[in-house]
PDB file of C-alpha atoms in Angstrom:
ATOM      1  CA  LYS A   1     -34.030  10.062  -5.429  1.00  0.00           C
ATOM      2  CA  TYR A   2     -36.228   9.737  -2.352  1.00  0.00           C
ATOM      3  CA  VAL A   3     -38.673   7.135  -1.066  1.00  0.00           C
ATOM      4  CA  TYR A   4     -41.856   8.362   0.592  1.00  0.00           C
ATOM      5  CA  ILE A   5     -43.916   5.952   2.687  1.00  0.00           C
ATOM      6  CA  ASN A   6     -47.488   6.565   3.849  1.00  0.00           C
ATOM      7  CA  TYR A   7     -47.552   4.475   6.998  1.00  0.00           C
ATOM      8  CA  ASP A   8     -51.353   4.676   7.354  1.00  0.00           C
ATOM      9  CA  ILE A   9     -51.813   3.018   3.960  1.00  0.00           C
ATOM     10  CA  LEU A  10     -48.985   0.558   4.598  1.00  0.00           C
ATOM     11  CA  PHE A  11     -50.396  -0.590   7.957  1.00  0.00           C
ATOM     12  CA  GLU A  12     -53.903  -0.807   6.522  1.00  0.00           C
ATOM     13  CA  GLU A  13     -52.650  -3.090   3.752  1.00  0.00           C
ATOM     14  CA  ILE A  14     -50.276  -5.114   5.971  1.00  0.00           C
ATOM     15  CA  PRO A  15     -51.484  -5.001   9.612  1.00  0.00           C
ATOM     16  CA  ALA A  16     -48.592  -7.251  10.742  1.00  0.00           C
ATOM     17  CA  LEU A  17     -46.209  -4.314  10.186  1.00  0.00           C
ATOM     18  CA  VAL A  18     -47.877  -2.106  12.822  1.00  0.00           C
ATOM     19  CA  GLY A  19     -45.307  -1.047  15.412  1.00  0.00           C
ATOM     20  CA  ARG A  20     -42.330  -1.922  13.199  1.00  0.00           C
ATOM     21  CA  ILE A  21     -41.584   1.541  11.765  1.00  0.00           C
ATOM     22  CA  LYS A  22     -37.920   1.427  12.778  1.00  0.00           C
ATOM     23  CA  GLU A  23     -37.413  -1.905  10.996  1.00  0.00           C
ATOM     24  CA  ILE A  24     -39.113  -0.541   7.884  1.00  0.00           C
ATOM     25  CA  GLU A  25     -36.958   2.593   7.893  1.00  0.00           C
ATOM     26  CA  GLU A  26     -33.778   0.520   8.304  1.00  0.00           C
ATOM     27  CA  PHE A  27     -34.863  -1.747   5.446  1.00  0.00           C
ATOM     28  CA  VAL A  28     -35.512   1.195   3.090  1.00  0.00           C
ATOM     29  CA  GLU A  29     -32.253   2.867   4.127  1.00  0.00           C
ATOM     30  CA  SER A  30     -30.333  -0.327   3.357  1.00  0.00           C
ATOM     31  CA  TYR A  31     -31.264   0.128  -0.318  1.00  0.00           C
ATOM     32  CA  ASP A  32     -30.168   3.785  -0.456  1.00  0.00           C
ATOM     33  CA  ILE A  33     -27.524   3.779  -3.213  1.00  0.00           C
ATOM     34  CA  ARG A  34     -25.590   6.531  -1.425  1.00  0.00           C
ATOM     35  CA  ARG A  35     -24.947   4.106   1.416  1.00  0.00           C
ATOM     36  CA  HIS A  36     -23.644   1.503  -1.024  1.00  0.00           C
ATOM     37  CA  THR A  37     -21.135   3.738  -2.774  1.00  0.00           C
ATOM     38  CA  GLU A  38     -17.546   3.539  -1.587  1.00  0.00           C
ATOM     39  CA  ILE A  39     -15.425   6.626  -2.309  1.00  0.00           C
ATOM     40  CA  GLU A  40     -11.715   6.493  -1.477  1.00  0.00           C
ATOM     41  CA  GLU A  41      -8.402   8.172  -2.095  1.00  0.00           C
ATOM     42  CA  LYS A  42      -5.796   5.378  -2.374  1.00  0.00           C
ATOM     43  CA  TYR A  43      -2.031   5.699  -2.343  1.00  0.00           C
ATOM     44  CA  SER A  44       0.806   3.239  -2.708  1.00  0.00           C
ATOM     45  CA  CYS A  45       3.637   3.864  -0.248  1.00  0.00           C
ATOM     46  CA  VAL A  46       6.492   2.198   1.664  1.00  0.00           C
ATOM     47  CA  GLU A  47       6.721   0.832   5.192  1.00  0.00           C
ATOM     48  CA  LYS A  48       8.395   3.990   6.516  1.00  0.00           C
ATOM     49  CA  ASP A  49       5.443   6.104   5.340  1.00  0.00           C
ATOM     50  CA  ILE A  50       3.043   3.998   7.446  1.00  0.00           C
ATOM     51  CA  LYS A  51       5.216   4.534  10.530  1.00  0.00           C
ATOM     52  CA  ASN A  52       5.488   8.281   9.879  1.00  0.00           C
ATOM     53  CA  ALA A  53       1.722   8.580   9.367  1.00  0.00           C
ATOM     54  CA  LYS A  54       1.073   6.961  12.766  1.00  0.00           C
ATOM     55  CA  GLU A  55       3.518   9.352  14.419  1.00  0.00           C
ATOM     56  CA  LEU A  56       1.930  12.358  12.689  1.00  0.00           C
ATOM     57  CA  VAL A  57      -1.568  11.434  13.855  1.00  0.00           C
ATOM     58  CA  ASN A  58      -0.394  10.852  17.436  1.00  0.00           C
ATOM     59  CA  ASN A  59       1.258  14.273  17.421  1.00  0.00           C
ATOM     60  CA  LEU A  60      -1.893  15.900  16.047  1.00  0.00           C
ATOM     61  CA  ILE A  61      -3.950  14.301  18.812  1.00  0.00           C
ATOM     62  CA  ASN A  62      -1.615  14.723  21.764  1.00  0.00           C
ATOM     63  CA  ASN A  63       0.322  17.898  21.066  1.00  0.00           C
ATOM     64  CA  ASN A  64      -0.635  20.512  18.557  1.00  0.00           C
ATOM     65  CA  ASN A  65      -2.969  20.353  15.596  1.00  0.00           C
ATOM     66  CA  SER A  66      -2.020  23.487  13.713  1.00  0.00           C
ATOM     67  CA  GLY A  67      -1.400  24.557  10.148  1.00  0.00           C
ATOM     68  CA  GLU A  68      -3.481  23.254   7.248  1.00  0.00           C
ATOM     69  CA  LEU A  69      -4.960  20.404   9.314  1.00  0.00           C
ATOM     70  CA  SER A  70      -6.178  22.622  12.166  1.00  0.00           C
ATOM     71  CA  CYS A  71      -9.747  22.616  10.851  1.00  0.00           C
ATOM     72  CA  TYR A  72      -9.973  18.842  11.344  1.00  0.00           C
ATOM     73  CA  THR A  73     -10.458  16.749  14.458  1.00  0.00           C
ATOM     74  CA  PHE A  74      -8.502  13.500  14.714  1.00  0.00           C
ATOM     75  CA  GLU A  75     -10.314  11.212  17.138  1.00  0.00           C
ATOM     76  CA  GLU A  76      -8.339   9.535  19.901  1.00  0.00           C
ATOM     77  CA  ASN A  77      -9.872   6.081  19.478  1.00  0.00           C
ATOM     78  CA  ILE A  78      -7.338   4.830  16.951  1.00  0.00           C
ATOM     79  CA  LYS A  79      -7.981   1.168  16.135  1.00  0.00           C
ATOM     80  CA  GLU A  80      -5.582  -1.504  14.958  1.00  0.00           C
ATOM     81  CA  LYS A  81      -7.016  -4.654  13.421  1.00  0.00           C
ATOM     82  CA  GLU A  82      -5.690  -7.815  11.870  1.00  0.00           C
ATOM     83  CA  GLN A  83      -7.809  -8.719   8.868  1.00  0.00           C
ATOM     84  CA  GLN A  84      -7.716 -11.737   6.605  1.00  0.00           C
ATOM     85  CA  ASP A  85      -9.529 -11.354   3.305  1.00  0.00           C
ATOM     86  CA  CYS A  86     -10.276 -14.329   1.090  1.00  0.00           C
ATOM     87  CA  TYR A  87     -11.250 -13.433  -2.486  1.00  0.00           C
ATOM     88  CA  TYR A  88     -13.366 -15.706  -4.670  1.00  0.00           C
ATOM     89  CA  ASP A  89     -13.509 -15.787  -8.449  1.00  0.00           C
ATOM     90  CA  THR A  90     -13.858 -18.207 -11.328  1.00  0.00           C
ATOM     91  CA  GLU A  91     -10.693 -20.009 -12.415  1.00  0.00           C
ATOM     92  CA  ASP A  92     -10.376 -17.637 -15.385  1.00  0.00           C
ATOM     93  CA  PHE A  93     -10.976 -14.572 -13.152  1.00  0.00           C
ATOM     94  CA  LEU A  94     -14.285 -13.451 -14.634  1.00  0.00           C
ATOM     95  CA  LEU A  95     -15.070 -11.141 -11.705  1.00  0.00           C
ATOM     96  CA  ALA A  96     -11.713  -9.383 -11.831  1.00  0.00           C
ATOM     97  CA  LYS A  97     -11.940  -8.895 -15.603  1.00  0.00           C
ATOM     98  CA  ARG A  98     -15.408  -7.341 -15.272  1.00  0.00           C
ATOM     99  CA  GLY A  99     -14.464  -5.031 -12.392  1.00  0.00           C
ATOM    100  CA  TYR A 100     -16.097  -7.072  -9.605  1.00  0.00           C
ATOM    101  CA  SER A 101     -14.757  -8.612  -6.427  1.00  0.00           C
ATOM    102  CA  LEU A 102     -16.204 -11.080  -3.925  1.00  0.00           C
ATOM    103  CA  ARG A 103     -14.535 -11.106  -0.518  1.00  0.00           C
ATOM    104  CA  CYS A 104     -14.968 -12.785   2.836  1.00  0.00           C
ATOM    105  CA  ARG A 105     -13.255 -10.794   5.579  1.00  0.00           C
ATOM    106  CA  THR A 106     -12.333 -12.421   8.875  1.00  0.00           C
ATOM    107  CA  ILE A 107     -11.618 -10.168  11.856  1.00  0.00           C
ATOM    108  CA  PRO A 108     -10.614 -11.975  15.075  1.00  0.00           C
ATOM    109  CA  GLU A 109     -13.293 -11.712  17.774  1.00  0.00           C
ATOM    110  CA  GLU A 110     -15.640  -9.877  15.379  1.00  0.00           C
ATOM    111  CA  GLY A 111     -16.632 -12.524  12.852  1.00  0.00           C
ATOM    112  CA  TYR A 112     -17.112 -12.650   9.088  1.00  0.00           C
ATOM    113  CA  VAL A 113     -18.254 -10.101   6.523  1.00  0.00           C
ATOM    114  CA  PHE A 114     -18.971 -10.939   2.875  1.00  0.00           C
ATOM    115  CA  SER A 115     -18.516  -8.013   0.473  1.00  0.00           C
ATOM    116  CA  ILE A 116     -19.219  -7.538  -3.206  1.00  0.00           C
ATOM    117  CA  LYS A 117     -17.770  -4.522  -4.984  1.00  0.00           C
ATOM    118  CA  CYS A 118     -18.250  -3.320  -8.538  1.00  0.00           C
ATOM    119  CA  SER A 119     -16.545  -0.583 -10.532  1.00  0.00           C
ATOM    120  CA  ILE A 120     -18.832   2.302 -11.432  1.00  0.00           C
ATOM    121  CA  ASP A 121     -16.633   3.523 -14.312  1.00  0.00           C
ATOM    122  CA  ASN A 122     -14.324   1.830 -16.811  1.00  0.00           C
ATOM    123  CA  ASN A 123     -11.106   2.325 -14.834  1.00  0.00           C
ATOM    124  CA  ASN A 124     -11.550  -0.516 -12.323  1.00  0.00           C
ATOM    125  CA  GLY A 125     -13.164   2.023 -10.019  1.00  0.00           C
ATOM    126  CA  SER A 126     -10.289   4.514 -10.158  1.00  0.00           C
ATOM    127  CA  ASN A 127     -10.911   8.048 -11.360  1.00  0.00           C
ATOM    128  CA  ASN A 128      -7.922  10.372 -11.033  1.00  0.00           C
ATOM    129  CA  GLY A 129      -6.787   8.465  -7.953  1.00  0.00           C
ATOM    130  CA  GLN A 130     -10.256   8.505  -6.380  1.00  0.00           C
ATOM    131  CA  PHE A 131     -11.945   5.103  -6.257  1.00  0.00           C
ATOM    132  CA  VAL A 132     -15.726   5.079  -6.668  1.00  0.00           C
ATOM    133  CA  ARG A 133     -17.344   1.664  -6.407  1.00  0.00           C
ATOM    134  CA  SER A 134     -20.645   0.076  -5.490  1.00  0.00           C
ATOM    135  CA  GLU A 135     -20.293  -1.941  -2.303  1.00  0.00           C
ATOM    136  CA  PHE A 136     -22.668  -4.411  -0.680  1.00  0.00           C
ATOM    137  CA  GLU A 137     -21.950  -6.182   2.598  1.00  0.00           C
ATOM    138  CA  ARG A 138     -23.407  -8.980   4.667  1.00  0.00           C
ATOM    139  CA  LYS A 139     -22.356 -10.023   8.164  1.00  0.00           C
ATOM    140  CA  SER A 140     -22.255 -13.783   8.464  1.00  0.00           C
ATOM    141  CA  GLU A 141     -21.854 -16.379  11.184  1.00  0.00           C
ATOM    142  CA  THR A 142     -19.707 -18.505   8.863  1.00  0.00           C
ATOM    143  CA  ASP A 143     -17.027 -18.053   6.227  1.00  0.00           C
ATOM    144  CA  LYS A 144     -18.553 -20.812   4.086  1.00  0.00           C
ATOM    145  CA  ILE A 145     -19.486 -19.529   0.654  1.00  0.00           C
ATOM    146  CA  ASP A 146     -22.019 -22.347   0.183  1.00  0.00           C
ATOM    147  CA  ASP A 147     -23.985 -21.327   3.298  1.00  0.00           C
ATOM    148  CA  LYS A 148     -27.615 -20.767   2.267  1.00  0.00           C
ATOM    149  CA  GLU A 149     -27.811 -17.116   3.317  1.00  0.00           C
ATOM    150  CA  ASN A 150     -24.396 -16.310   1.862  1.00  0.00           C
ATOM    151  CA  GLN A 151     -25.497 -17.905  -1.413  1.00  0.00           C
ATOM    152  CA  GLU A 152     -28.621 -15.740  -1.441  1.00  0.00           C
ATOM    153  CA  PHE A 153     -26.483 -12.636  -0.948  1.00  0.00           C
ATOM    154  CA  ILE A 154     -24.125 -13.634  -3.771  1.00  0.00           C
ATOM    155  CA  ASN A 155     -26.983 -14.469  -6.132  1.00  0.00           C
ATOM    156  CA  MET A 156     -28.657 -11.135  -5.409  1.00  0.00           C
ATOM    157  CA  HIS A 157     -25.656  -9.184  -6.684  1.00  0.00           C
ATOM    158  CA  LEU A 158     -23.794 -11.520  -9.066  1.00  0.00           C
ATOM    159  CA  ARG A 159     -26.531 -13.645 -10.614  1.00  0.00           C
ATOM    160  CA  LEU A 160     -26.898 -11.448 -13.715  1.00  0.00           C
ATOM    161  CA  LEU A 161     -23.154 -11.400 -14.403  1.00  0.00           C
ATOM    162  CA  LEU A 162     -22.870 -15.163 -13.934  1.00  0.00           C
ATOM    163  CA  ASP A 163     -25.922 -15.904 -16.102  1.00  0.00           C
ATOM    164  CA  GLU A 164     -24.650 -13.669 -18.913  1.00  0.00           C
ATOM    165  CA  ASN A 165     -21.469 -15.734 -18.982  1.00  0.00           C
ATOM    166  CA  ASN A 166     -23.110 -19.138 -18.457  1.00  0.00           C
ATOM    167  CA  ARG A 167     -21.554 -19.608 -15.024  1.00  0.00           C
ATOM    168  CA  GLU A 168     -22.790 -21.000 -11.728  1.00  0.00           C
ATOM    169  CA  THR A 169     -22.008 -19.853  -8.208  1.00  0.00           C
ATOM    170  CA  LYS A 170     -20.364 -23.234  -7.572  1.00  0.00           C
ATOM    171  CA  GLU A 171     -17.636 -22.124 -10.009  1.00  0.00           C
ATOM    172  CA  LEU A 172     -16.584 -19.384  -7.574  1.00  0.00           C
ATOM    173  CA  VAL A 173     -13.449 -20.635  -5.786  1.00  0.00           C
ATOM    174  CA  PRO A 174     -10.940 -18.996  -3.418  1.00  0.00           C
ATOM    175  CA  VAL A 175      -8.013 -17.570  -5.392  1.00  0.00           C
ATOM    176  CA  VAL A 176      -6.056 -15.210  -3.120  1.00  0.00           C
ATOM    177  CA  THR A 177      -5.902 -14.224   0.534  1.00  0.00           C
ATOM    178  CA  ILE A 178      -4.787 -10.817   1.760  1.00  0.00           C
ATOM    179  CA  ASN A 179      -3.504 -10.416   5.307  1.00  0.00           C
ATOM    180  CA  ASN A 180      -3.714  -6.818   6.445  1.00  0.00           C
ATOM    181  CA  LEU A 181      -2.542  -5.163   9.642  1.00  0.00           C
ATOM    182  CA  ARG A 182      -4.725  -2.053   9.490  1.00  0.00           C
ATOM    183  CA  THR A 183      -4.566   1.085  11.608  1.00  0.00           C
ATOM    184  CA  ILE A 184      -7.800   3.105  11.450  1.00  0.00           C
ATOM    185  CA  ILE A 185      -8.062   6.824  12.265  1.00  0.00           C
ATOM    186  CA  TYR A 186     -11.378   8.713  12.296  1.00  0.00           C
ATOM    187  CA  VAL A 187     -11.403  12.328  11.116  1.00  0.00           C
ATOM    188  CA  SER A 188     -14.084  15.016  10.982  1.00  0.00           C
ATOM    189  CA  ARG A 189     -14.105  18.654   9.922  1.00  0.00           C
ATOM    190  CA  LYS A 190     -14.890  21.191  12.645  1.00  0.00           C
ATOM    191  CA  ASP A 191     -16.929  23.568  10.471  1.00  0.00           C
ATOM    192  CA  SER A 192     -18.922  21.052   8.370  1.00  0.00           C
ATOM    193  CA  ASN A 193     -20.390  17.531   8.392  1.00  0.00           C
ATOM    194  CA  PHE A 194     -17.420  16.119   6.470  1.00  0.00           C
ATOM    195  CA  LYS A 195     -16.119  12.819   7.854  1.00  0.00           C
ATOM    196  CA  CYS A 196     -13.516  10.384   6.627  1.00  0.00           C
ATOM    197  CA  GLU A 197     -11.522   7.374   7.753  1.00  0.00           C
ATOM    198  CA  ILE A 198      -7.785   6.929   7.259  1.00  0.00           C
ATOM    199  CA  SER A 199      -6.526   3.350   6.910  1.00  0.00           C
ATOM    200  CA  LEU A 200      -2.815   2.619   7.151  1.00  0.00           C
ATOM    201  CA  ASP A 201      -2.354  -0.827   5.650  1.00  0.00           C
ATOM    202  CA  SER A 202       0.557  -3.251   5.926  1.00  0.00           C
ATOM    203  CA  ILE A 203      -0.401  -5.981   3.478  1.00  0.00           C
ATOM    204  CA  GLU A 204       0.667  -9.464   2.466  1.00  0.00           C
ATOM    205  CA  TYR A 205      -0.706 -11.005  -0.730  1.00  0.00           C
ATOM    206  CA  LYS A 206      -0.884 -14.797  -0.842  1.00  0.00           C
ATOM    207  CA  LYS A 207      -2.005 -17.222  -3.513  1.00  0.00           C
ATOM    208  CA  TYR A 208      -4.613 -19.654  -2.310  1.00  0.00           C
ATOM    209  CA  GLU A 209      -3.714 -23.294  -1.702  1.00  0.00           C
ATOM    210  CA  CYS A 210      -4.475 -24.382  -5.252  1.00  0.00           C
ATOM    211  CA  PHE A 211      -1.840 -21.967  -6.618  1.00  0.00           C
ATOM    212  CA  SER A 212       1.900 -21.986  -5.966  1.00  0.00           C
ATOM    213  CA  GLY A 213       4.299 -19.073  -5.650  1.00  0.00           C
ATOM    214  CA  ASN A 214       5.841 -16.560  -3.283  1.00  0.00           C
ATOM    215  CA  ASN A 215       3.940 -14.084  -1.110  1.00  0.00           C
ATOM    216  CA  LYS A 216       4.199 -10.344  -1.796  1.00  0.00           C
ATOM    217  CA  LYS A 217       4.194  -7.408   0.631  1.00  0.00           C
ATOM    218  CA  ASP A 218       2.608  -4.029   0.005  1.00  0.00           C
ATOM    219  CA  TYR A 219       1.841  -0.794   1.883  1.00  0.00           C
ATOM    220  CA  GLN A 220      -1.057   1.548   1.217  1.00  0.00           C
ATOM    221  CA  ILE A 221      -2.769   4.609   2.645  1.00  0.00           C
ATOM    222  CA  GLU A 222      -6.519   4.751   2.072  1.00  0.00           C
ATOM    223  CA  ILE A 223      -8.734   7.698   2.955  1.00  0.00           C
ATOM    224  CA  GLU A 224     -12.420   6.791   2.687  1.00  0.00           C
ATOM    225  CA  LEU A 225     -15.325   9.228   2.685  1.00  0.00           C
ATOM    226  CA  LYS A 226     -17.741   8.506   5.541  1.00  0.00           C
ATOM    227  CA  SER A 227     -20.213  11.376   5.123  1.00  0.00           C
ATOM    228  CA  HIS A 228     -22.792  11.115   2.368  1.00  0.00           C
ATOM    229  CA  HIS A 229     -23.092  14.578   0.812  1.00  0.00           C
ATOM    230  CA  HIS A 230     -21.893  14.579  -2.813  1.00  0.00           C
ATOM    231  CA  ILE A 231     -19.885  17.802  -2.327  1.00  0.00           C
ATOM    232  CA  HIS A 232     -17.738  15.959   0.196  1.00  0.00           C
ATOM    233  CA  LYS A 233     -16.024  14.097  -2.670  1.00  0.00           C
ATOM    234  CA  VAL A 234     -14.169  17.337  -3.367  1.00  0.00           C
ATOM    235  CA  GLU A 235     -13.430  17.841   0.339  1.00  0.00           C
ATOM    236  CA  LEU A 236     -12.047  14.302   0.501  1.00  0.00           C
ATOM    237  CA  LYS A 237      -9.420  15.095  -2.121  1.00  0.00           C
ATOM    238  CA  GLU A 238      -8.610  18.385  -0.377  1.00  0.00           C
ATOM    239  CA  PHE A 239      -8.101  16.633   2.961  1.00  0.00           C
ATOM    240  CA  ALA A 240      -5.968  13.907   1.367  1.00  0.00           C
ATOM    241  CA  GLU A 241      -3.687  16.501  -0.214  1.00  0.00           C
ATOM    242  CA  ARG A 242      -3.288  18.330   3.110  1.00  0.00           C
ATOM    243  CA  PHE A 243      -2.611  15.116   5.017  1.00  0.00           C
ATOM    244  CA  LEU A 244       0.025  13.920   2.568  1.00  0.00           C
ATOM    245  CA  LYS A 245       1.657  17.357   2.565  1.00  0.00           C
ATOM    246  CA  ALA A 246       1.888  17.221   6.371  1.00  0.00           C
ATOM    247  CA  LEU A 247       3.540  13.807   6.039  1.00  0.00           C
ATOM    248  CA  SER A 248       6.249  15.406   3.869  1.00  0.00           C
ATOM    249  CA  ILE A 249       6.298  12.425   1.515  1.00  0.00           C
ATOM    250  CA  LEU A 250       8.411  13.501  -1.421  1.00  0.00           C
ATOM    251  CA  LYS A 251       7.135  10.819  -3.764  1.00  0.00           C
ATOM    252  CA  ILE A 252       3.819   9.026  -3.380  1.00  0.00           C
ATOM    253  CA  GLU A 253       1.756   7.454  -6.124  1.00  0.00           C
ATOM    254  CA  ASN A 254      -1.992   7.213  -6.537  1.00  0.00           C
ATOM    255  CA  GLU A 255      -2.942   3.544  -6.381  1.00  0.00           C
ATOM    256  CA  ALA A 256      -4.510   2.652  -9.722  1.00  0.00           C
ATOM    257  CA  GLU A 257      -5.824  -0.777  -8.723  1.00  0.00           C
ATOM    258  CA  SER A 258      -8.061  -2.304  -6.085  1.00  0.00           C
ATOM    259  CA  LYS A 259      -6.383  -4.573  -3.537  1.00  0.00           C
ATOM    260  CA  TYR A 260      -7.840  -7.627  -5.264  1.00  0.00           C
ATOM    261  CA  ARG A 261      -6.495  -6.729  -8.698  1.00  0.00           C
ATOM    262  CA  LYS A 262      -3.197  -5.600  -7.141  1.00  0.00           C
ATOM    263  CA  ALA A 263      -2.893  -9.024  -5.503  1.00  0.00           C
ATOM    264  CA  LEU A 264      -3.618 -10.842  -8.771  1.00  0.00           C
ATOM    265  CA  MET A 265      -1.085  -8.722 -10.636  1.00  0.00           C
ATOM    266  CA  SER A 266       1.593  -8.959  -7.935  1.00  0.00           C
ATOM    267  CA  LEU A 267       1.220 -12.726  -7.818  1.00  0.00           C
ATOM    268  CA  ASP A 268       1.283 -13.061 -11.643  1.00  0.00           C
ATOM    269  CA  LEU A 269      -2.205 -14.507 -11.811  1.00  0.00           C
ATOM    270  CA  ILE A 270      -3.449 -12.046 -14.444  1.00  0.00           C
TER     271      ILE A 270
END
C-alpha cells in the first residue's frame, strides 16, 4: 500500500506546515508497516560457536572472502555493545501468553529505547526458524515506564490488549532482565540491494528483584533482514545457510522462542 500526498492541498488547508515537507515525509514513513516488521533467522548455539563466528568474519574481512560467501561484503565496522534489557509484563504474564513483549533497552552512553513486539503468526513469531514480528520503538530520555511519553507509547500499542483483558498499564511490572554482550556485523550483497545484520549474542537471563532463583546463560546467533524488499526474506535464509555452512557447525538448532519467552522458560516462570 502507498500513501500519496498533494502538498498544495495540504499547505492550503494547514498553512503552518509550509516548509516542513521533510518532517511530513518522516512522519508518514514512520507508519510504513514494512519498517515495523522484524524478520530474523535465529539459532541457538554454544559459546565456542560465538568465538568461531567472530574469527570467521575477521578472516573474511582481512584475508580472503571466497567460496559461497564471496558475493557478500562484510563491513569492517564491527560493533560490540553491552545491552541490558528489562522486560515488563503483568504478574500472570499476559503479554507473553498473547505473543507480545514490552522491553526497555539500556545501552551505556547511548540511552534508553522502549520496544513493543508482537507475533504476526501463531508460533510466537517463529515460522520455520524465521521470526516475523511487528516491532515499534521509541527512544527515551528515561527508563521509567510511568514517564508520560513512555505511557503514551505503551497505550498506543497495548491499550486494546489491556482493555480486552480488563487490565491497566499500572499492572505492567518488571519481570526479567537480560544482559547481552552483542557483537554486530553488517553485511550486504554485491549484486543486489540485500542487507542484513548478524548479531552474536552472549546472554544472561535474570529474574527481576521480586522473583528469586538462579541466573541462566545462553548463546544465540541472529541474522536480521535490513533491506525492505519482500523477496529478500528468501535471500535472508539463503545467506544464513551459507554463513552457518562456512562456520562448519555440525549441530545447530533453529531458535523456536523469542529471547523474552526463552528467559521466562529458562527461569521457570512459565
